[in-house]
Short mmCIF file of C-alpha atoms in Angstrom, two decimals:
data_model
loop_
_atom_site.label_atom_id
_atom_site.label_comp_id
_atom_site.label_asym_id
_atom_site.label_seq_id
_atom_site.Cartn_x
_atom_site.Cartn_y
_atom_site.Cartn_z
CA UNK A 14 82.95 13.16 6.54
CA UNK A 15 84.50 15.54 3.94
CA UNK A 16 83.45 19.00 3.31
CA UNK A 17 81.85 18.19 -0.03
CA UNK A 18 80.17 15.06 1.37
CA UNK A 19 78.38 17.47 3.89
CA UNK A 20 77.50 19.97 0.98
CA UNK A 21 76.52 17.80 -1.76
CA UNK A 22 73.20 15.98 -1.34
CA UNK A 23 71.32 13.59 -3.67
CA UNK A 24 70.80 15.95 -6.52
CA UNK A 25 74.47 16.24 -7.17
CA UNK A 26 77.51 14.10 -6.58
CA UNK A 27 81.24 14.89 -6.63
CA UNK A 28 84.05 13.03 -8.31
CA UNK A 29 86.54 14.99 -6.08
CA UNK A 30 86.55 14.91 -2.30
CA UNK A 31 88.17 17.81 -0.25
CA UNK A 32 89.03 16.79 3.24
CA UNK A 33 88.80 19.22 6.11
CA UNK A 34 92.16 21.09 6.25
CA UNK A 35 92.91 20.74 2.56
CA UNK A 36 94.96 23.72 1.16
CA UNK A 37 92.16 24.68 -1.14
CA UNK A 38 89.92 25.37 1.85
CA UNK A 39 92.65 27.00 3.72
CA UNK A 40 93.27 29.49 0.96
CA UNK A 41 89.57 30.07 0.35
CA UNK A 42 89.03 32.29 3.25
CA UNK A 43 86.82 35.33 3.78
CA UNK A 44 87.30 36.61 0.34
CA UNK A 45 86.16 33.34 -1.31
CA UNK A 46 83.14 33.30 0.97
CA UNK A 47 82.39 36.80 0.00
CA UNK A 48 82.57 36.06 -3.62
CA UNK A 49 80.44 33.05 -3.26
CA UNK A 50 77.81 34.95 -1.39
CA UNK A 51 77.94 37.79 -4.06
CA UNK A 52 77.54 35.23 -6.84
CA UNK A 53 74.50 33.71 -5.02
CA UNK A 54 72.92 37.27 -4.60
CA UNK A 55 73.61 38.13 -8.11
CA UNK A 56 73.09 41.23 -10.11
CA UNK A 57 69.42 41.23 -11.06
CA UNK A 58 69.55 44.11 -13.60
CA UNK A 59 72.51 42.44 -15.31
CA UNK A 60 70.72 39.05 -15.45
CA UNK A 61 67.59 40.61 -16.86
CA UNK A 62 69.70 42.40 -19.60
CA UNK A 63 71.49 39.21 -20.63
CA UNK A 64 68.73 36.52 -20.11
CA UNK A 65 67.74 36.55 -23.70
CA UNK A 66 71.30 36.15 -24.94
CA UNK A 67 71.85 33.29 -22.34
CA UNK A 68 68.60 31.44 -23.38
CA UNK A 69 69.70 31.61 -27.06
CA UNK A 70 73.13 30.34 -26.29
CA UNK A 71 72.58 27.83 -23.50
CA UNK A 72 68.92 26.74 -24.00
CA UNK A 73 69.47 24.94 -27.22
CA UNK A 74 72.42 22.78 -25.95
CA UNK A 75 71.81 19.06 -25.57
CA UNK A 76 73.59 16.03 -24.19
CA UNK A 77 76.45 16.49 -21.66
CA UNK A 78 76.93 20.18 -21.02
CA UNK A 79 80.01 21.32 -18.95
CA UNK A 80 80.09 24.75 -17.32
CA UNK A 81 83.44 26.03 -16.49
CA UNK A 82 83.33 28.31 -13.37
CA UNK A 83 79.65 27.61 -12.54
CA UNK A 84 79.98 29.74 -9.29
CA UNK A 85 76.65 29.81 -7.56
CA UNK A 86 74.58 28.57 -10.50
CA UNK A 87 73.26 31.89 -12.06
CA UNK A 88 73.07 30.11 -15.52
CA UNK A 89 71.17 27.08 -14.49
CA UNK A 90 67.71 28.34 -15.24
CA UNK A 91 68.69 28.91 -18.94
CA UNK A 92 69.61 25.19 -19.68
CA UNK A 93 67.20 22.59 -21.01
CA UNK A 94 66.09 20.23 -18.25
CA UNK A 95 66.89 17.20 -20.32
CA UNK A 96 70.69 17.79 -20.43
CA UNK A 97 73.41 15.98 -18.33
CA UNK A 98 74.99 19.07 -16.54
CA UNK A 99 78.52 18.93 -15.27
CA UNK A 100 79.77 21.83 -13.14
CA UNK A 101 83.44 22.60 -12.59
CA UNK A 102 83.88 25.23 -9.90
CA UNK A 103 87.06 25.88 -7.96
CA UNK A 104 85.52 27.93 -5.07
CA UNK A 105 84.18 25.42 -2.61
CA UNK A 106 82.20 28.01 -0.76
CA UNK A 107 80.01 28.39 -3.90
CA UNK A 108 79.11 24.70 -3.90
CA UNK A 109 76.12 24.67 -1.61
CA UNK A 110 74.32 27.46 -3.55
CA UNK A 111 75.09 25.59 -6.84
CA UNK A 112 73.72 22.37 -5.54
CA UNK A 113 70.66 23.77 -4.14
CA UNK A 114 69.83 25.65 -7.40
CA UNK A 115 70.40 22.61 -9.53
CA UNK A 116 68.34 20.32 -7.25
CA UNK A 117 65.44 22.91 -7.18
CA UNK A 118 65.38 22.89 -11.03
CA UNK A 119 65.49 19.13 -11.25
CA UNK A 120 68.73 19.04 -13.31
CA UNK A 121 70.66 15.77 -13.78
CA UNK A 122 73.82 17.36 -12.41
CA UNK A 123 77.37 16.58 -11.03
CA UNK A 124 80.05 18.79 -9.54
CA UNK A 125 83.75 18.65 -9.90
CA UNK A 126 86.35 20.73 -8.20
CA UNK A 127 88.87 22.12 -10.68
CA UNK A 128 90.17 24.90 -12.70
CA UNK A 129 89.58 25.85 -16.23
CA UNK A 130 93.19 25.29 -17.13
CA UNK A 131 92.95 21.59 -16.12
CA UNK A 132 89.44 20.39 -16.45
CA UNK A 133 88.89 17.03 -14.52
CA UNK A 134 87.17 15.39 -17.36
CA UNK A 135 88.05 12.87 -20.12
CA UNK A 136 88.88 13.66 -23.65
CA UNK A 137 85.95 14.13 -25.93
CA UNK A 138 83.47 13.60 -23.06
CA UNK A 139 81.27 16.67 -23.59
CA UNK A 140 78.70 17.79 -26.29
CA UNK A 141 79.11 21.45 -25.11
CA UNK A 142 81.16 23.59 -22.85
CA UNK A 143 79.83 26.99 -21.62
CA UNK A 144 81.21 29.73 -19.50
CA UNK A 145 80.01 33.29 -18.48
CA UNK A 146 82.35 35.87 -17.03
CA UNK A 147 84.98 33.26 -16.33
CA UNK A 148 87.83 33.78 -18.93
CA UNK A 149 88.69 37.05 -17.44
CA UNK A 150 89.78 35.33 -14.21
CA UNK A 151 91.88 32.36 -15.30
CA UNK A 152 95.55 32.60 -15.11
CA UNK A 153 96.27 31.12 -18.65
CA UNK A 154 93.39 31.69 -21.05
CA UNK A 155 95.12 29.80 -23.82
CA UNK A 156 95.45 26.75 -21.56
CA UNK A 157 91.76 26.98 -20.65
CA UNK A 158 90.61 27.22 -24.24
CA UNK A 159 92.94 24.17 -25.12
CA UNK A 160 91.11 22.19 -22.36
CA UNK A 161 87.62 23.23 -23.80
CA UNK A 162 88.78 21.70 -27.12
CA UNK A 163 90.20 18.68 -25.37
CA UNK A 164 86.90 17.81 -23.59
CA UNK A 165 84.64 18.59 -26.41
CA UNK A 166 83.48 15.66 -28.82
CA UNK A 167 84.17 16.34 -32.59
CA UNK A 168 81.85 19.16 -33.76
CA UNK A 169 81.06 19.93 -29.99
CA UNK A 170 80.17 23.56 -29.23
CA UNK A 171 81.66 26.13 -26.89
CA UNK A 172 79.17 28.85 -25.90
CA UNK A 173 80.36 31.93 -24.02
CA UNK A 174 79.49 35.30 -22.70
CA UNK A 175 82.38 37.39 -21.42
CA UNK A 176 83.42 40.87 -20.70
CA UNK A 177 86.41 41.89 -22.71
CA UNK A 178 88.99 44.70 -23.44
CA UNK A 179 87.52 47.83 -24.92
CA UNK A 180 88.96 48.79 -28.43
CA UNK A 181 92.72 49.68 -28.40
CA UNK A 182 93.26 53.49 -27.91
CA UNK A 183 89.85 54.08 -26.33
CA UNK A 184 89.29 55.88 -22.98
CA UNK A 185 87.69 52.74 -21.67
CA UNK A 186 90.72 50.63 -22.58
CA UNK A 187 92.93 53.17 -20.81
CA UNK A 188 90.66 52.93 -17.73
CA UNK A 189 90.71 49.19 -17.77
CA UNK A 190 94.67 49.16 -17.80
CA UNK A 191 94.88 51.90 -15.19
CA UNK A 192 92.51 50.02 -12.79
CA UNK A 193 93.60 46.45 -13.68
CA UNK A 194 95.59 45.76 -10.35
CA UNK A 195 92.94 46.98 -7.88
CA UNK A 196 90.08 45.36 -9.95
CA UNK A 197 91.91 42.07 -9.84
CA UNK A 198 92.18 42.37 -6.08
CA UNK A 199 88.62 42.97 -5.39
CA UNK A 200 87.03 40.83 -8.25
CA UNK A 201 88.72 37.47 -7.76
CA UNK A 202 91.45 37.88 -10.33
CA UNK A 203 89.43 39.40 -13.00
CA UNK A 204 91.47 41.08 -15.76
CA UNK A 205 89.31 43.83 -17.25
CA UNK A 206 91.60 44.35 -20.26
CA UNK A 207 91.90 40.78 -21.50
CA UNK A 208 91.52 40.21 -25.22
CA UNK A 209 89.33 37.19 -24.84
CA UNK A 210 87.74 37.50 -28.42
CA UNK A 211 91.30 37.31 -29.95
CA UNK A 212 92.18 34.33 -27.68
CA UNK A 213 89.07 32.43 -28.70
CA UNK A 214 89.76 33.01 -32.35
CA UNK A 215 93.32 31.91 -31.97
CA UNK A 216 92.45 28.71 -29.96
CA UNK A 217 92.08 26.46 -33.01
CA UNK A 218 88.34 25.89 -33.24
CA UNK A 219 86.97 24.92 -36.61
CA UNK A 220 84.57 27.92 -36.68
CA UNK A 221 83.94 30.83 -34.35
CA UNK A 222 81.09 33.37 -34.27
CA UNK A 223 81.40 36.46 -31.91
CA UNK A 224 79.12 39.33 -31.39
CA UNK A 225 80.24 42.59 -29.63
CA UNK A 226 77.96 44.56 -27.30
CA UNK A 227 77.64 46.51 -24.07
CA UNK A 228 76.21 45.33 -20.77
CA UNK A 229 74.65 47.60 -18.17
CA UNK A 230 77.79 47.54 -15.96
CA UNK A 231 80.44 49.93 -14.88
CA UNK A 232 82.55 51.21 -17.90
CA UNK A 233 85.49 48.99 -17.04
CA UNK A 234 83.49 45.74 -17.60
CA UNK A 235 80.93 47.18 -20.10
CA UNK A 236 82.35 45.73 -23.23
CA UNK A 237 81.10 42.20 -23.68
CA UNK A 238 81.20 39.43 -26.32
CA UNK A 239 78.93 36.39 -26.70
CA UNK A 240 79.06 33.65 -29.32
CA UNK A 241 79.79 29.99 -30.25
CA UNK A 242 82.90 28.15 -31.38
CA UNK A 243 82.92 24.73 -32.85
CA UNK A 244 85.58 22.09 -32.22
#
């Protein structure tokens, strides 16, 4: 029996099987386990602060909705129960938390192992793609956004909430750059000074709407954006 076969129960199915001893699981050691557990515990004050934004962005989506970097399922409660939810999550240690939450909420859900830069989905197969605090961690944000456009149907929607680089020349931007290396080490590759808003605007979507705001988090990750881009 594979690791995912043991984890995934009737509420969710996997299109990708990871055998015991696969390199993905050998690399996902204590730090990956820790990140999965931290995602499962969550940040209650942050989630309360962003709940209304998440409901507004994610709650109106319909059809096939793909979440990149679904982690332990913190966003699941904000989706309409009638959607077909597709999760893409590379950290195998987060899968059991994600599956249990999806099943408890009664979502029609499936799980794929994969990275944002190479989504394991067919062209034009999704009505919407969403992500939350994910694009800061990908190795190639342009490739990830190209994948979003590839899997979206014509006029499909990309909805996002991300922390981003502070304005150039600001003290916070300097702090983000100074602490980038240690922050990446402890935060699963998160790059606090990434210009994600600029990357989304340059990704070739037909329209992009972005709001800038600040979240109740440490200064290095306080600058946030949220918005919608249309394929």
